[in-house]
Tab-separated table of C-alpha atoms in Angstrom:
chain	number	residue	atom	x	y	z
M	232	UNK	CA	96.214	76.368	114.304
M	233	UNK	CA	92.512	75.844	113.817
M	234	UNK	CA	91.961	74.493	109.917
M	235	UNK	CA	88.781	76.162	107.916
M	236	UNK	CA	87.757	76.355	104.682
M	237	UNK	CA	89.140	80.209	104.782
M	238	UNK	CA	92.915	79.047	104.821
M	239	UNK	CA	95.146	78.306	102.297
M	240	UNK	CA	99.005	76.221	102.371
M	241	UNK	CA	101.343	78.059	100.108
M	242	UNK	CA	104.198	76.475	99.116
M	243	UNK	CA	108.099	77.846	97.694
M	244	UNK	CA	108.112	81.168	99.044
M	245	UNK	CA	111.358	82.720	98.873
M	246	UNK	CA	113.348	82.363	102.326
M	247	UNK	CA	113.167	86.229	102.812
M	248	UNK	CA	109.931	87.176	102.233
M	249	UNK	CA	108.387	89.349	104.380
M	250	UNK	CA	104.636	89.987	106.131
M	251	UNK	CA	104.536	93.183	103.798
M	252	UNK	CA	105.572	90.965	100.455
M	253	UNK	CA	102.714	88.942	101.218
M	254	UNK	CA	100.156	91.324	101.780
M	255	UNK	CA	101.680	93.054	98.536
M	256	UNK	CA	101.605	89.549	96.803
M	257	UNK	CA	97.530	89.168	97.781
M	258	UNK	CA	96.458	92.564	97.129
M	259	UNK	CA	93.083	92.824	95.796
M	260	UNK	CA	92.020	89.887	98.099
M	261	UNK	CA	90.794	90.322	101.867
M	262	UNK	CA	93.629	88.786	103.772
M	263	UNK	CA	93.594	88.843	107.742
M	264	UNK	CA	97.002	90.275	108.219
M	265	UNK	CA	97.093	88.582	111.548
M	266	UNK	CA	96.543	85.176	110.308
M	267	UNK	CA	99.551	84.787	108.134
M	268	UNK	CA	101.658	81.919	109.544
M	269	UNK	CA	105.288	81.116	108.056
M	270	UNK	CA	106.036	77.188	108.624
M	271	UNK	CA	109.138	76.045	110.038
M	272	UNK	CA	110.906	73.317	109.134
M	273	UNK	CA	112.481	70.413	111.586
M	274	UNK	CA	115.684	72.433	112.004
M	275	UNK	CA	113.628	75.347	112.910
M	276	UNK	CA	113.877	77.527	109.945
M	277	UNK	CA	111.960	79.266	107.811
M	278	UNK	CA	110.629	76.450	105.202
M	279	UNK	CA	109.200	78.669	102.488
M	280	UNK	CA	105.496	77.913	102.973
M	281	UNK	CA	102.976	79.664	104.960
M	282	UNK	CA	99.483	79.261	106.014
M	283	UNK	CA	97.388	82.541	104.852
M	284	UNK	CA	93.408	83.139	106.178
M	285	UNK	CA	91.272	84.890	104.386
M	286	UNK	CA	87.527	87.068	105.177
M	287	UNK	CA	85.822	83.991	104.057
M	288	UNK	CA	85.800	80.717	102.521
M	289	UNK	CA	84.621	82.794	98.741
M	290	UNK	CA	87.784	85.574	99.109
M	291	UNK	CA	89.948	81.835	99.672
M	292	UNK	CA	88.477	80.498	96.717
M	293	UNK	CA	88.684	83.529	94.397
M	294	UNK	CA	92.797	84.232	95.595
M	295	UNK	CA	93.375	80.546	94.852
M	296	UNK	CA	92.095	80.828	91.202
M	297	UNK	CA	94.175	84.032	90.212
M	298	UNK	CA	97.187	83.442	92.205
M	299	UNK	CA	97.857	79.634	92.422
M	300	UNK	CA	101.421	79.647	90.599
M	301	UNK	CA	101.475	83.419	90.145
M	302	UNK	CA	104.922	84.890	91.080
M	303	UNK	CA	106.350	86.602	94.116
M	304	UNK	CA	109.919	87.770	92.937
M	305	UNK	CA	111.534	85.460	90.931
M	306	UNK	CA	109.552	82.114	92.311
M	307	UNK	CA	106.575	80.765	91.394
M	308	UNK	CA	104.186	80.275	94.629
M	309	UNK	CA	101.925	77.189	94.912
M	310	UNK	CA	98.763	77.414	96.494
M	311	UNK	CA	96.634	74.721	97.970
M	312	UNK	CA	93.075	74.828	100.327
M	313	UNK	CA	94.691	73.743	103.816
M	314	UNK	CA	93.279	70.484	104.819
């Protein structure tokens, strides 16, 4: 996975979210759909976090300000630029 200034890590996802929850969850923000990627853990599960890309480095910015520990369900999700 190439790293740019575009992605963000976000971190304690619930275990069944879905592609559509996310997209829901970062409405209002210009998400490419196909550049969500959901992490997997040693044992090869789903590990709650995902790597999201946005248009542009300014639409990453702007998401992380308004939805950095913003909920999705019943969890709060943590969002971080991906380094």
């Amino acid at each position: 996975f190439e790293k740019r200034k575009s992605t963000l890590m976000c971190f304690g996802l619930p275990f069944t979210v879905t592609r559509e929850q996310i997209i829901e969850f970062f409405s209002g923000f210009h998400v490419n759909e196909k550049e969500i990627v959901f992490l997997n853990n040693h044992a090869g599960r789903f590990s709650g976090n995902i790597l999201v890309t946005f248009e542009d480095e300014m639409e990453a910015q702007r998401a992380l300000k308004f939805k950095n520990l913003a909920y999705l369900g019943n969890r709060y999700i943590e969002i971080y630029e991906y380094q």
